Short mmCIF file of N, CA, C and O in Angstrom, two decimals:
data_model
loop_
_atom_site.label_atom_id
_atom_site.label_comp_id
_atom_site.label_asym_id
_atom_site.label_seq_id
_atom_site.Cartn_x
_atom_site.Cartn_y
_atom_site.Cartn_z
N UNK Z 1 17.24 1.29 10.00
CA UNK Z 1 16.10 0.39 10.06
C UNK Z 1 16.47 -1.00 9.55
O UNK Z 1 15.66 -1.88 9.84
N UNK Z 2 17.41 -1.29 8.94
CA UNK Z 2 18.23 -2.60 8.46
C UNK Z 2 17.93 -3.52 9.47
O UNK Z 2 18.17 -3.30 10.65
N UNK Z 3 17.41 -4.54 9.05
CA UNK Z 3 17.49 -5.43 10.10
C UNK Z 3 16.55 -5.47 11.52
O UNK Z 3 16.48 -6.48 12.22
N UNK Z 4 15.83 -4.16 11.84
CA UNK Z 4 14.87 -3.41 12.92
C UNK Z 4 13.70 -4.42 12.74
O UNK Z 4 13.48 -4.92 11.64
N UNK Z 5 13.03 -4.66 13.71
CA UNK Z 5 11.82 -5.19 13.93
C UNK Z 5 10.94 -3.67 13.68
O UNK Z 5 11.08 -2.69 14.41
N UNK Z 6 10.09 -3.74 12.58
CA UNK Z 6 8.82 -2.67 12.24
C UNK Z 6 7.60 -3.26 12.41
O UNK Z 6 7.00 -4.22 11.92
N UNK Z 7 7.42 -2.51 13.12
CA UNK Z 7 5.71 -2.96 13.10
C UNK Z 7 4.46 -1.32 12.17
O UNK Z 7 4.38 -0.10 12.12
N UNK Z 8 4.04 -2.14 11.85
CA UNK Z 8 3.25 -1.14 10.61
C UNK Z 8 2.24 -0.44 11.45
O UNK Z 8 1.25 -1.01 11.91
N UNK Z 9 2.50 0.75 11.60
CA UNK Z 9 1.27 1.76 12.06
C UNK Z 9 -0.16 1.85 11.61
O UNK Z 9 -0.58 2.18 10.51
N UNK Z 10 -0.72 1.55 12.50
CA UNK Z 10 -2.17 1.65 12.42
C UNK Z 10 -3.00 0.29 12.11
O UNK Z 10 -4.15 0.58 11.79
N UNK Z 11 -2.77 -1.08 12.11
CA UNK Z 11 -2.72 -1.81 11.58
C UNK Z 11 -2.93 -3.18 12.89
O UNK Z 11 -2.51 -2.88 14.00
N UNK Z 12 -3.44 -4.35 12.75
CA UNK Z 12 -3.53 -5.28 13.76
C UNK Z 12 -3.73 -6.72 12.36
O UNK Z 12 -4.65 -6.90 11.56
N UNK Z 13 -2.46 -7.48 12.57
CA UNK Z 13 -2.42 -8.23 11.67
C UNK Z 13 -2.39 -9.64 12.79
O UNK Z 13 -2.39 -9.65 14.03
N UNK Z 14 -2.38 -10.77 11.79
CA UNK Z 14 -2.16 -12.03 12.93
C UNK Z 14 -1.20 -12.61 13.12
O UNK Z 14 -0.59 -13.02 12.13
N UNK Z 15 -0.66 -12.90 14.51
CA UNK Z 15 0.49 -13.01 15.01
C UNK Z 15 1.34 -14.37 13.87
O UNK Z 15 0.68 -15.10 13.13
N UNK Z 16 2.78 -14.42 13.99
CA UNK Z 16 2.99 -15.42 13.39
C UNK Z 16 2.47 -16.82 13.84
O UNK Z 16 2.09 -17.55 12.92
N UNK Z 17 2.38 -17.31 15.10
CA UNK Z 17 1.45 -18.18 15.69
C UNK Z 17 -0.04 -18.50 15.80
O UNK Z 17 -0.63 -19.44 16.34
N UNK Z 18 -0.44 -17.50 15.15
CA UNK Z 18 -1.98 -17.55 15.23
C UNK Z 18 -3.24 -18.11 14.86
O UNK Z 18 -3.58 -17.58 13.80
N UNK Z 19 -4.05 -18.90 15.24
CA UNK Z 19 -4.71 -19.88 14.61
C UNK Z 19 -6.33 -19.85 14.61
O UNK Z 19 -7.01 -19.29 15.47
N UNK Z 20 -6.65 -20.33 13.85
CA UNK Z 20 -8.06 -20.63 14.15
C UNK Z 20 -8.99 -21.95 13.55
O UNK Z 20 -8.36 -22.99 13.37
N UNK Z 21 -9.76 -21.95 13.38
CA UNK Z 21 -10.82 -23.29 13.53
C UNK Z 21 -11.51 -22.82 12.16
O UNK Z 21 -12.15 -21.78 12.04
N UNK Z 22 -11.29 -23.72 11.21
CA UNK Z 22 -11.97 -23.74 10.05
C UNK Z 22 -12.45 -25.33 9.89
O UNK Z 22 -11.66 -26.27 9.97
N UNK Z 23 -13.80 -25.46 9.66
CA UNK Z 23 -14.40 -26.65 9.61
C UNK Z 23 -13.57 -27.88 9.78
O UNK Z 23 -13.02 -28.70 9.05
N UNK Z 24 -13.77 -27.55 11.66
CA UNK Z 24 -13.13 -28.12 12.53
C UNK Z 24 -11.65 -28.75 12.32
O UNK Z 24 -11.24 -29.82 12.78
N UNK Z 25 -11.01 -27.91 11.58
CA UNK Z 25 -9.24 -27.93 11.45
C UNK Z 25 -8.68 -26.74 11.77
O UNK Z 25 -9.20 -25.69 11.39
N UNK Z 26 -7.64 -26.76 12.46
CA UNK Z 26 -6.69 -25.68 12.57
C UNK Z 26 -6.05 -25.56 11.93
O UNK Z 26 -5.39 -26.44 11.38
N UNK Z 27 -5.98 -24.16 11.71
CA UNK Z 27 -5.17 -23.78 10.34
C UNK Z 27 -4.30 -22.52 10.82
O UNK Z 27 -4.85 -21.71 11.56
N UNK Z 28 -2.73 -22.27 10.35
CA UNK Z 28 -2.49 -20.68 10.61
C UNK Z 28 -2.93 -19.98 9.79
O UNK Z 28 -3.22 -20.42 8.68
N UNK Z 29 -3.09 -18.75 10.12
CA UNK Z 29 -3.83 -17.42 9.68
C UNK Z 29 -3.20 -16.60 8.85
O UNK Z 29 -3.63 -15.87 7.96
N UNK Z 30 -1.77 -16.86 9.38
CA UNK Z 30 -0.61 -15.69 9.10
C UNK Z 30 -0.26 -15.91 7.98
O UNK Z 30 0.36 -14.98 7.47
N UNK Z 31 -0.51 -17.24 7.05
CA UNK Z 31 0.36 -17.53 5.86
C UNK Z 31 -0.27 -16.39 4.78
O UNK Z 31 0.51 -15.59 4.26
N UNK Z 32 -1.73 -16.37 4.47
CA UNK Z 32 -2.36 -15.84 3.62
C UNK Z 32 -1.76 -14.11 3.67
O UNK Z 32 -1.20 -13.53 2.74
N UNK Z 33 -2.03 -13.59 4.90
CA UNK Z 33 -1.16 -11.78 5.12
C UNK Z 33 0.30 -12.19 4.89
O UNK Z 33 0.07 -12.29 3.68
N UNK Z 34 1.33 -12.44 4.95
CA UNK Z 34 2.30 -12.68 4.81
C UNK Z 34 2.60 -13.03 3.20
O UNK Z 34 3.51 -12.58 2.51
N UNK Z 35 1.48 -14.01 2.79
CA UNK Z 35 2.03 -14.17 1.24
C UNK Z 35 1.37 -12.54 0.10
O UNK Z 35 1.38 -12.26 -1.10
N UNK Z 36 0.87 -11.83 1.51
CA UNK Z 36 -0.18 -10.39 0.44
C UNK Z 36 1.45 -9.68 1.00
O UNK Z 36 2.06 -9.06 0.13
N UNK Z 37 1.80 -9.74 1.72
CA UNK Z 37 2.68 -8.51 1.88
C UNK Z 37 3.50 -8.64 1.35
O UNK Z 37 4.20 -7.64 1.29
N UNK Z 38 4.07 -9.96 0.56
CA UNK Z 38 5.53 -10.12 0.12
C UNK Z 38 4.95 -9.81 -1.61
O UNK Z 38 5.66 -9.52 -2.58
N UNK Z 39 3.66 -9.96 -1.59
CA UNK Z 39 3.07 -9.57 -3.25
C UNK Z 39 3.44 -8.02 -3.75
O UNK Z 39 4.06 -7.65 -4.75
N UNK Z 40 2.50 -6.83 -2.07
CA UNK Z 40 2.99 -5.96 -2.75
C UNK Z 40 4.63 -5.18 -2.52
O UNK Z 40 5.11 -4.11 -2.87
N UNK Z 41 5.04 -6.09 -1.93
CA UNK Z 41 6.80 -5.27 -1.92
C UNK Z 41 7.34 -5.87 -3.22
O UNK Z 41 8.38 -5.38 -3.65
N UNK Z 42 6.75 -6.91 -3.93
CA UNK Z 42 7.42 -7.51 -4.98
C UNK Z 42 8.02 -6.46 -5.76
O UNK Z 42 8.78 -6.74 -6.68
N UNK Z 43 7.75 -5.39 -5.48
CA UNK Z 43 7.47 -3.96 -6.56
C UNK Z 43 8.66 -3.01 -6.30
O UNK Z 43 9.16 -2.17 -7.05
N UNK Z 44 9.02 -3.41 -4.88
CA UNK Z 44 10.00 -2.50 -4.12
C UNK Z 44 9.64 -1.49 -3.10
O UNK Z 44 8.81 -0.59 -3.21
N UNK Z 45 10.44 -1.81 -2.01
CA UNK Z 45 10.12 -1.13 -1.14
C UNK Z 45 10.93 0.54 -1.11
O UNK Z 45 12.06 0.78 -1.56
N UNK Z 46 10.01 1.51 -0.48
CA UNK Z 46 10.79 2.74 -0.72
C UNK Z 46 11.10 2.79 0.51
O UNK Z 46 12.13 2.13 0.63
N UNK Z 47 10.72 3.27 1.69
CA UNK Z 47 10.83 3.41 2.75
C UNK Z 47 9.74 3.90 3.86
O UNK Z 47 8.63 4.20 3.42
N UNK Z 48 9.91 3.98 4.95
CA UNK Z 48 9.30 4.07 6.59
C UNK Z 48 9.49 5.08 7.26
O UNK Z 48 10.57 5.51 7.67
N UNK Z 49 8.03 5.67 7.47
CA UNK Z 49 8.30 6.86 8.47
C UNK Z 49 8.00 6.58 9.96
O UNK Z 49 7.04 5.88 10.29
N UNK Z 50 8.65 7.03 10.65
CA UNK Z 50 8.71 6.50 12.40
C UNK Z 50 7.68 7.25 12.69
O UNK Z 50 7.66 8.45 12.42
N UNK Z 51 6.27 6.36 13.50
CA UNK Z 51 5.63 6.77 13.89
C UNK Z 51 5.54 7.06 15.48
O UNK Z 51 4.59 7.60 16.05
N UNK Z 52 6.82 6.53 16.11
CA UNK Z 52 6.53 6.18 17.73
C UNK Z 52 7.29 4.82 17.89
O UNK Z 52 8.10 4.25 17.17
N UNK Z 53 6.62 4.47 19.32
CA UNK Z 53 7.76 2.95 19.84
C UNK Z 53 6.39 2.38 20.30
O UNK Z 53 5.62 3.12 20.92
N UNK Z 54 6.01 0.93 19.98
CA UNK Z 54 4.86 0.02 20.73
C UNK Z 54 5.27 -0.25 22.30
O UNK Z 54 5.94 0.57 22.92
N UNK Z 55 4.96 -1.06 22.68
CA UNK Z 55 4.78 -0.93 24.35
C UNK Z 55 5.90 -2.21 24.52
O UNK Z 55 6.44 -2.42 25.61
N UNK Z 56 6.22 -3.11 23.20
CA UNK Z 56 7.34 -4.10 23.13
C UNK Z 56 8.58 -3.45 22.87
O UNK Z 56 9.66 -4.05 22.90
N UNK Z 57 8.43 -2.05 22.57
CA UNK Z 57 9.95 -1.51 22.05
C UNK Z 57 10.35 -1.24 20.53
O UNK Z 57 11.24 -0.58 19.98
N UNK Z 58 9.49 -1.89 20.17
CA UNK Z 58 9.62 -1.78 18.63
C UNK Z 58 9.06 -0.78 17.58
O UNK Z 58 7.87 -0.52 17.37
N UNK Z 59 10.27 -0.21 16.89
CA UNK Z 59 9.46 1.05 16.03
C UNK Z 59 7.85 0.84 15.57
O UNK Z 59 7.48 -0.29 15.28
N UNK Z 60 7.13 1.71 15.52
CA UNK Z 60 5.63 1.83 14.57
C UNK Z 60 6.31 2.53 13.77
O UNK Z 60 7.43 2.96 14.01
N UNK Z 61 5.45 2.75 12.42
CA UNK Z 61 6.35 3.42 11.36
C UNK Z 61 4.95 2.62 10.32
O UNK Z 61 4.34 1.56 10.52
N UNK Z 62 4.83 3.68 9.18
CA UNK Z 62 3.95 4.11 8.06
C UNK Z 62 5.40 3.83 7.12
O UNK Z 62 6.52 4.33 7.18
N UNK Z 63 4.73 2.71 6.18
CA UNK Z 63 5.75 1.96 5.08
C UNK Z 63 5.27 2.17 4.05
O UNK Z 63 4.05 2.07 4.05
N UNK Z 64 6.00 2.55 2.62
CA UNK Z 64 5.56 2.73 1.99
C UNK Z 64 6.09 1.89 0.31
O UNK Z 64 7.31 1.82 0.21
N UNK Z 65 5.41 1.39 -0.74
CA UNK Z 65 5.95 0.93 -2.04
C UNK Z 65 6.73 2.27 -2.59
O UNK Z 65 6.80 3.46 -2.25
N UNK Z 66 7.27 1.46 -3.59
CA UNK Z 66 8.44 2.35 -4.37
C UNK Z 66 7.11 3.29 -5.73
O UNK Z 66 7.39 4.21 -6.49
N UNK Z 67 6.18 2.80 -5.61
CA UNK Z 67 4.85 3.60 -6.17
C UNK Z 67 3.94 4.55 -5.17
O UNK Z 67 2.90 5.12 -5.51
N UNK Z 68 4.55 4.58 -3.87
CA UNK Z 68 3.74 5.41 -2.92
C UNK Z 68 2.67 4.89 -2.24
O UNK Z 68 1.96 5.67 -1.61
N UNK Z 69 2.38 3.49 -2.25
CA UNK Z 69 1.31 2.61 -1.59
C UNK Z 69 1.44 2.89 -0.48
O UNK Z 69 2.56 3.35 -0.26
N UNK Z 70 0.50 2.81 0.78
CA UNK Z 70 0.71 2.60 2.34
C UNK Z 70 0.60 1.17 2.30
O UNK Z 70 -0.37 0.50 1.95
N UNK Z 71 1.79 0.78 2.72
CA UNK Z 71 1.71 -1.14 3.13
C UNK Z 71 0.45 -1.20 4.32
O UNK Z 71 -0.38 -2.04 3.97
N UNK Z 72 0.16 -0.68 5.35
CA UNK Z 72 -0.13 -0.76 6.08
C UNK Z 72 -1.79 -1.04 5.19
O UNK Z 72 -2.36 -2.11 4.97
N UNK Z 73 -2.19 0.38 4.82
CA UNK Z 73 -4.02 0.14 3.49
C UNK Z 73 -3.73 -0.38 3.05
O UNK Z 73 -4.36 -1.43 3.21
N UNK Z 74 -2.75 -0.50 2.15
CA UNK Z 74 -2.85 -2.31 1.44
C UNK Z 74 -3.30 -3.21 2.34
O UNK Z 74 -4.52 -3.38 2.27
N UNK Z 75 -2.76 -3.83 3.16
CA UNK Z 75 -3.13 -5.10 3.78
C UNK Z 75 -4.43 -4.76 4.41
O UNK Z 75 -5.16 -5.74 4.49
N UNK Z 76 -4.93 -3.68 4.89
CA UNK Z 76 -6.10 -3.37 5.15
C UNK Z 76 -7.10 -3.82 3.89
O UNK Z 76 -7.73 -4.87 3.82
N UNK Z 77 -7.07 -3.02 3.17
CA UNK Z 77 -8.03 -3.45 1.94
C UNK Z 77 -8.21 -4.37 1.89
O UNK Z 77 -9.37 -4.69 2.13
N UNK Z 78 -6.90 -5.82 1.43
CA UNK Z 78 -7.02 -6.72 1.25
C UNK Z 78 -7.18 -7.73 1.82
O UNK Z 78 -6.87 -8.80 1.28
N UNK Z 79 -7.91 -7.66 3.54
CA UNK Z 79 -8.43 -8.61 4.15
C UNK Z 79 -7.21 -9.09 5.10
O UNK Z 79 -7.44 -10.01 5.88
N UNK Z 80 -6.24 -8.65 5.06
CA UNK Z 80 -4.58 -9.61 5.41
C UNK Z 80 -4.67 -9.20 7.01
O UNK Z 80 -4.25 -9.99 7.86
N UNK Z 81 -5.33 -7.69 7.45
CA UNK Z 81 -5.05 -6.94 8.38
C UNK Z 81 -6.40 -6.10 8.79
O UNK Z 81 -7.31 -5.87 7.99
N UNK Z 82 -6.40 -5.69 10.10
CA UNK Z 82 -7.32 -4.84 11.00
C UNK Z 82 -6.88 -3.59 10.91
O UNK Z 82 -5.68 -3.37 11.06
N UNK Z 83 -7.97 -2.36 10.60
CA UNK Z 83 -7.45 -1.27 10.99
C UNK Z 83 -7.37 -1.56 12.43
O UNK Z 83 -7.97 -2.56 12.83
N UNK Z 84 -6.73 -0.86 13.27
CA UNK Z 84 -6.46 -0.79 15.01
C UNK Z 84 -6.59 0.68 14.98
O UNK Z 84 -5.80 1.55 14.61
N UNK Z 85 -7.89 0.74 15.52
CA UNK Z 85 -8.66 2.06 15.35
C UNK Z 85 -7.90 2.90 16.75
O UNK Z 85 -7.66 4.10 16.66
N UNK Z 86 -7.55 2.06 18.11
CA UNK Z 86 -7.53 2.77 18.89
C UNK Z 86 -5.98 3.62 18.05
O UNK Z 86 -6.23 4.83 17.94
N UNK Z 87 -4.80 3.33 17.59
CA UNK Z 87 -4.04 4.18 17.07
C UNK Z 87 -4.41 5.03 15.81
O UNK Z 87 -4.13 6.23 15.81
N UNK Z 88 -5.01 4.47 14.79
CA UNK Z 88 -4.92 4.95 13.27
C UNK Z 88 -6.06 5.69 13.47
O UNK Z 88 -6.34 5.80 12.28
N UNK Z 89 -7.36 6.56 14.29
CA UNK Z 89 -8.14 7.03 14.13
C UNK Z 89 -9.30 6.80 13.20
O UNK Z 89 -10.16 7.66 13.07
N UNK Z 90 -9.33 5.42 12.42
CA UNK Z 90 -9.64 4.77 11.34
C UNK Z 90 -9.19 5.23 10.49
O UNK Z 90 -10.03 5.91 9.90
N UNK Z 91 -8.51 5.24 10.17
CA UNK Z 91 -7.22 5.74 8.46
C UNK Z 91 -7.74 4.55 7.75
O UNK Z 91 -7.51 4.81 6.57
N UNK Z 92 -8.16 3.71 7.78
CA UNK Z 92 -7.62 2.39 6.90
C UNK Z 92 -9.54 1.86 6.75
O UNK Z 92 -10.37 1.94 7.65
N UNK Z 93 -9.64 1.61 6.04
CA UNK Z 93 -11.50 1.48 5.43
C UNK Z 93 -11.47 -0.35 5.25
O UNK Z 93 -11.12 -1.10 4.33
N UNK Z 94 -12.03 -0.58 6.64
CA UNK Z 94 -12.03 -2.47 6.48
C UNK Z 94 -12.98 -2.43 5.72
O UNK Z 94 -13.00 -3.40 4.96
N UNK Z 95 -14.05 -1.51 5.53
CA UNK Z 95 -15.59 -2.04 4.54
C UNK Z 95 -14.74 -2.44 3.24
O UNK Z 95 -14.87 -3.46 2.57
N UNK Z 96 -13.94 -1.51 3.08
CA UNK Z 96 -13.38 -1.78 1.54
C UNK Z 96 -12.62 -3.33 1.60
O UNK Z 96 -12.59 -4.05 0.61
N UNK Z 97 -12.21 -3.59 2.52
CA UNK Z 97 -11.33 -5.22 2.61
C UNK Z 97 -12.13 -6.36 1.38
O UNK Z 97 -13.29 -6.65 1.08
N UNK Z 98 -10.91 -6.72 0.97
CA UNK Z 98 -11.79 -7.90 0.11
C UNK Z 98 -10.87 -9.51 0.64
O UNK Z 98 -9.70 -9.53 1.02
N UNK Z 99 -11.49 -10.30 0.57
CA UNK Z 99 -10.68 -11.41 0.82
C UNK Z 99 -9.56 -11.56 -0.34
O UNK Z 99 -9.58 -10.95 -1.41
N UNK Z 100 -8.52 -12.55 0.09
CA UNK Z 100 -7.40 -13.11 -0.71
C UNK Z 100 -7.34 -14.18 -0.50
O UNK Z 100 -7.52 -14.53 0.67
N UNK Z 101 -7.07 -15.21 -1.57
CA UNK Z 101 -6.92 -16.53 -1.43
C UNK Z 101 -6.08 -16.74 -2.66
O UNK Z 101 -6.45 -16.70 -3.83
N UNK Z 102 -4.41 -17.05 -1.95
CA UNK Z 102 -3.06 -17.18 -2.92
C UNK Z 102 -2.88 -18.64 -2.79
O UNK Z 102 -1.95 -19.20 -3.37
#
């Protein structure tokens, strides 16, 4: 997996390009999930279970902290990410999402 493009199972985050319209400025989206995901690996990452291949080729796979976290509910919880119900069966509880602002 060194080096592998992973994409996190169950999960719909925003593209690195992705933008939107905040009182009338564009802003990217991606910085705020990106600065939550590098928070909780700060901790260490343990490893990834292969869930399948996306339709780009790239592993899906359930990631996990060196404390047993799902990266994937993390970023769910914390507003960073979408459950993507059509895969995860709703595994991941957006009611619980709270915003982040790093």
């Amino acid at each position: 997996m060194d080096g592998e493009v992973i994409r996190l199972w169950g999960i719909d985050a925003p593209e690195l390009d992705q933008t939107c319209e905040i009182d009338c400025v564009t802003v990217l989206i991606r910085e705020g999930p990106a600065r939550y995901l590098d928070f909780i690996l700060q901790n260490g990452f343990s490893h990834c279970e292969e869930t399948g291949t996306n339709r780009y080729g790239h592993m899906m796979a359930e990631c996990f902290t060196t404390s047993g976290e799902d990266v994937g509910s993390a970023m769910v919880s914390a507003g960073g990410a979408w459950d993507y119900k059509r895969y995860s069966d709703g595994a991941y509880a957006e009611e619980e999402a709270t915003n982040f602002d790093n």
